Coordinates of C-alpha atoms in Angstrom, one line a residue:
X5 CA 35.8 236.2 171.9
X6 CA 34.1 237.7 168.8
X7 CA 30.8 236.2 168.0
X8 CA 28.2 236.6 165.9
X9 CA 24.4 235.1 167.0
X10 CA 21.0 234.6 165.3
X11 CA 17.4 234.9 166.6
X12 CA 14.5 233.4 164.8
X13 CA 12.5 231.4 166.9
X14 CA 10.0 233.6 168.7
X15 CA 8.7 237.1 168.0
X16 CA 12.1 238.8 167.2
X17 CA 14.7 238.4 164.1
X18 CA 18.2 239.5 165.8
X19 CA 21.7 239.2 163.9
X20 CA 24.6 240.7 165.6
X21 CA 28.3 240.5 166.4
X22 CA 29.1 240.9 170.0
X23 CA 32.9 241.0 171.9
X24 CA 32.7 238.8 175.1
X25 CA 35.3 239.2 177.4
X26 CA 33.9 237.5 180.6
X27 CA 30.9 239.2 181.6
X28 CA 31.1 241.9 179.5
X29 CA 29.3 241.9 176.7
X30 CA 30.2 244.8 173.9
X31 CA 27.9 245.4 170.5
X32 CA 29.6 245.8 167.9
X33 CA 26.8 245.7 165.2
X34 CA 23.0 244.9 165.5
X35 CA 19.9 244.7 163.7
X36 CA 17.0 243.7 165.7
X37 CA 13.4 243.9 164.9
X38 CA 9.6 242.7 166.3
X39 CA 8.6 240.2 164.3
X40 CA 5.7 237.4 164.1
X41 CA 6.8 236.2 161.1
X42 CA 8.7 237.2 157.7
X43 CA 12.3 236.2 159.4
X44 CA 13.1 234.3 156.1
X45 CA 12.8 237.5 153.8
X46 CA 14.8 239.9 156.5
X47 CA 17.1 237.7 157.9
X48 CA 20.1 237.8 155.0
X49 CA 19.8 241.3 154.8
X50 CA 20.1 242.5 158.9
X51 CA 22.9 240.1 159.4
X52 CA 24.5 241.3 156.7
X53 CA 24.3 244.9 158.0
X54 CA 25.1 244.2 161.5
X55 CA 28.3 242.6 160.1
X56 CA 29.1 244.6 158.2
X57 CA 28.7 247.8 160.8
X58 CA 31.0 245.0 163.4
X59 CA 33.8 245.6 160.5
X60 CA 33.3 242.2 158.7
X61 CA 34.2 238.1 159.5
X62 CA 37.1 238.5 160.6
X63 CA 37.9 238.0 163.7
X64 CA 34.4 236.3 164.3
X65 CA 35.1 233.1 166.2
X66 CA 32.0 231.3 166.8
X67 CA 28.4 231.9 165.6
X68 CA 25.2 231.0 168.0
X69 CA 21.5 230.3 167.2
X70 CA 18.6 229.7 169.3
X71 CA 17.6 226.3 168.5
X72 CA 14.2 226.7 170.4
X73 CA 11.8 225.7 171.6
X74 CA 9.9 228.6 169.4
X75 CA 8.4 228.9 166.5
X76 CA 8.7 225.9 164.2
X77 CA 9.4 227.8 160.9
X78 CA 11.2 230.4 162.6
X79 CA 13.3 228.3 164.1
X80 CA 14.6 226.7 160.7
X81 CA 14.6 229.3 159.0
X82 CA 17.6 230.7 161.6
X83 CA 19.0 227.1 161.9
X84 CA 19.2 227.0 157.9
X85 CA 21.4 230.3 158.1
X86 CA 23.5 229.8 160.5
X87 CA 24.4 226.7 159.6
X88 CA 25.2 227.5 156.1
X89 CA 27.0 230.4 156.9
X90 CA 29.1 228.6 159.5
X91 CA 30.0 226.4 156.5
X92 CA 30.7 228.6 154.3
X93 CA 33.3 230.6 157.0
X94 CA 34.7 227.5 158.4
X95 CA 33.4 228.8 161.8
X96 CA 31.6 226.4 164.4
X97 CA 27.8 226.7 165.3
X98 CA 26.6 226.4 168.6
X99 CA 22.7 226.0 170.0
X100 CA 21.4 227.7 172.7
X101 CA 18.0 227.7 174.3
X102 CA 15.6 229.8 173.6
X103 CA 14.1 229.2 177.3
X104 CA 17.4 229.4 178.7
X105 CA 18.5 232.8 176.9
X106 CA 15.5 233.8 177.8
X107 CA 16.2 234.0 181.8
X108 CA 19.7 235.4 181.0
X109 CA 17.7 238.4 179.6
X110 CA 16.5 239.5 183.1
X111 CA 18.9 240.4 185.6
X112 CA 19.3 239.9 189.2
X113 CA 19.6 236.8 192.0
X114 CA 17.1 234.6 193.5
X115 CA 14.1 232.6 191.1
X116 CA 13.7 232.7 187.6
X117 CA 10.9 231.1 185.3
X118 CA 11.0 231.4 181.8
X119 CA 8.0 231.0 180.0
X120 CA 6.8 230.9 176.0
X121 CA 3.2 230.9 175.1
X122 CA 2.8 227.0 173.4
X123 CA -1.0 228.1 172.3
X124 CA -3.8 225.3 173.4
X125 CA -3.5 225.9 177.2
X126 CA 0.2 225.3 177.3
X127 CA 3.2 226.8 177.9
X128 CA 7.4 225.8 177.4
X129 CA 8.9 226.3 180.9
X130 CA 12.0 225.9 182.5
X131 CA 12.9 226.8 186.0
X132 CA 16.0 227.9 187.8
X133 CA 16.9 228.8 191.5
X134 CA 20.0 230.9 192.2
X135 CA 21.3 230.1 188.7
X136 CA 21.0 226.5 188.6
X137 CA 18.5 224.9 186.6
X138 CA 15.4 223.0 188.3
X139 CA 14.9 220.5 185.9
X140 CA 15.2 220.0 181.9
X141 CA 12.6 222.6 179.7
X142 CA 9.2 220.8 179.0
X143 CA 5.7 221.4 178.1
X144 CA 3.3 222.1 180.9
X145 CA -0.4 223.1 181.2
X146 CA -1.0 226.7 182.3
X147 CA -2.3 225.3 185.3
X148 CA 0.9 223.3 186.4
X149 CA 3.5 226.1 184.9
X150 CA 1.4 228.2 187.7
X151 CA 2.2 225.8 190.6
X152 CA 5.6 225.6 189.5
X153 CA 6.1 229.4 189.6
X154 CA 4.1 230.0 192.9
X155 CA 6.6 227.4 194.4
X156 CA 9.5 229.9 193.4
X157 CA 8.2 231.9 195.9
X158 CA 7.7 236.2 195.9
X159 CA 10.1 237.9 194.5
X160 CA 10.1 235.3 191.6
X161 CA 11.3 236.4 187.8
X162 CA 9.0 235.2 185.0
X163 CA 10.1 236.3 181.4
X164 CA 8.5 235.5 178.2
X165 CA 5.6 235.6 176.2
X166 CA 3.7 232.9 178.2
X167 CA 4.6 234.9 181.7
X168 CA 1.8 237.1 181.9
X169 CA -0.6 233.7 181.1
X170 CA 0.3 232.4 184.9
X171 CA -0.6 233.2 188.4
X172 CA 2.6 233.9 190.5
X173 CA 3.4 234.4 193.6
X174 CA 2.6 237.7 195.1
X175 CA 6.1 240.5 194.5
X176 CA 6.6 238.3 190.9
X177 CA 8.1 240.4 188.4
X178 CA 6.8 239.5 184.7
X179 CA 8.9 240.9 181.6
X180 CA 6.6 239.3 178.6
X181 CA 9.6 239.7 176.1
X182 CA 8.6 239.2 172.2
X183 CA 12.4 237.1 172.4
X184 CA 15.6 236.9 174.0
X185 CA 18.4 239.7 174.3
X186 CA 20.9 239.5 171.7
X187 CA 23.3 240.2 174.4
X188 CA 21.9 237.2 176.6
X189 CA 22.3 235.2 173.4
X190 CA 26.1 236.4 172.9
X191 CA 26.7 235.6 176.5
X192 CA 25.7 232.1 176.1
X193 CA 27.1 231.2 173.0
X194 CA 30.8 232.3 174.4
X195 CA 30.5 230.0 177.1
X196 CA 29.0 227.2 175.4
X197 CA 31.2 224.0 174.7
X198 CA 30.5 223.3 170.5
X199 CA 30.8 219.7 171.4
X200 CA 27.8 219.8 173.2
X201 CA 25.6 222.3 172.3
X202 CA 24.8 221.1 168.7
X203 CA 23.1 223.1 166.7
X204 CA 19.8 220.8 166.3
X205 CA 16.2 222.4 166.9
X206 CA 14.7 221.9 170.0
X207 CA 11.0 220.5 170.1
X208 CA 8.8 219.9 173.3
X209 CA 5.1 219.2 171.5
X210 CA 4.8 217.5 168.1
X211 CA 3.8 219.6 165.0
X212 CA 0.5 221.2 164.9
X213 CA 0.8 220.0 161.0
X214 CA -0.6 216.6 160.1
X215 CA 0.4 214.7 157.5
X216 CA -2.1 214.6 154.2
X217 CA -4.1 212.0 154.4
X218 CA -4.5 211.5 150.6
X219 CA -1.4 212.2 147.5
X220 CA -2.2 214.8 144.9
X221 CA -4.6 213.4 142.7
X222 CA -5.6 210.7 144.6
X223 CA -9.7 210.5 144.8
X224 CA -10.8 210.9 148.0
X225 CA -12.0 207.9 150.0
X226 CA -16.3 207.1 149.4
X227 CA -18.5 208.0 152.3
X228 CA -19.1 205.8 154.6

């Protein structure tokens, strides 16, 4: 299968076209860059680089998308894209995990935490033991994302940017990655079902943003 995948929600912007036969996993045209933010200005352009290095659309069977959680604007911004470049090619859109394309970054048997910095003592976790997923991804202080990971026991993988904010057990091996592997991401979209992998954003906390508490031009209240 021929598919082409999008990164925006973390600290990468990744468009590429990948072959997935199985477990392997063959580039065929990437563009891949650290970034904090700025996806919305350099997204158009990479992809259409890396597709155009893969040879073009055709042949392109399915595109992914990280649907978080991540970064909010990030993560629309590559929602947006995909989408409308899946309607425009008649091509369905999958969602993936950014927590769970995370842990298929890192190679290797045994525990795996992935973990993304959620700012204010928090981070987004999910868990995994021999490949199968300990529970659904949630928001947990640093405190219990700690407990969690110690209970994984040595030898323990932690990847992400929130990784290196936790105390793990002793022989843990941290990989604080700025995003996911587009590889890991071309992996997952192949052997996700459309029907149930929508392509939808992913949210574990609520907005920082508050609404204004006032319309333009509105006087503001007296003091009390």
């Amino acid at each position: 299968m021929r598919v082409l995948v999008i990164d925006t929600a973390l600290g990468l912007c990744s468009a590429g076209v990948f072959g997935v036969e199985g477990a392997l996993v063959r580039p065929l045209g990437l563009r891949s860059e650290a970034m904090a933010r700025g996806h919305q200005e350099r997204l158009a352009g990479m992809a259409r680089d890396a597709v155009a290095e893969a040879g073009g659309f055709a042949g392109v069977q399915r595109i992914g998308v990280t649907v978080g959680p991540g970064s909010f604007t990030g993560l629309r911004v590559g929602l947006a894209f995909a989408q409308g470049l899946g309607a425009a090619l008649g091509r369905p859109v999958v969602g993936v995990s950014t927590l769970d394309a995370l842990a298929a970054s890192v190679e290797g048997a045994g525990a795996t935490a992935a973990l993304i910095d959620a700012r204010r003592g928090q981070v987004y976790a999910r868990f995994w033991r021999d490949g199968a997923a300990l529970g659904a991804a949630e928001a947990l202080s640093i405190e219990a994302a700690g407990e969690r990971a110690r209970a994984l026991g040595a030898g323990a993988r932690l990847v992400g940017s929130g990784a290196g904010l936790v105390t793990a057990a002793e022989g843990a091996v941290v990989s604080d990655l700025a995003g996911p592997s587009p590889e890991a991401l071309a992996r997952l979209t192949a052997a996700a079902d459309p029907r149930e992998a929508p392509p939808r954003p992913l949210y574990l906390r609520a907005p920082d943003a508050t609404p204004p508490s006032r319309l333009p031009g509105q006087p503001r209240p007296p003091a009390s």
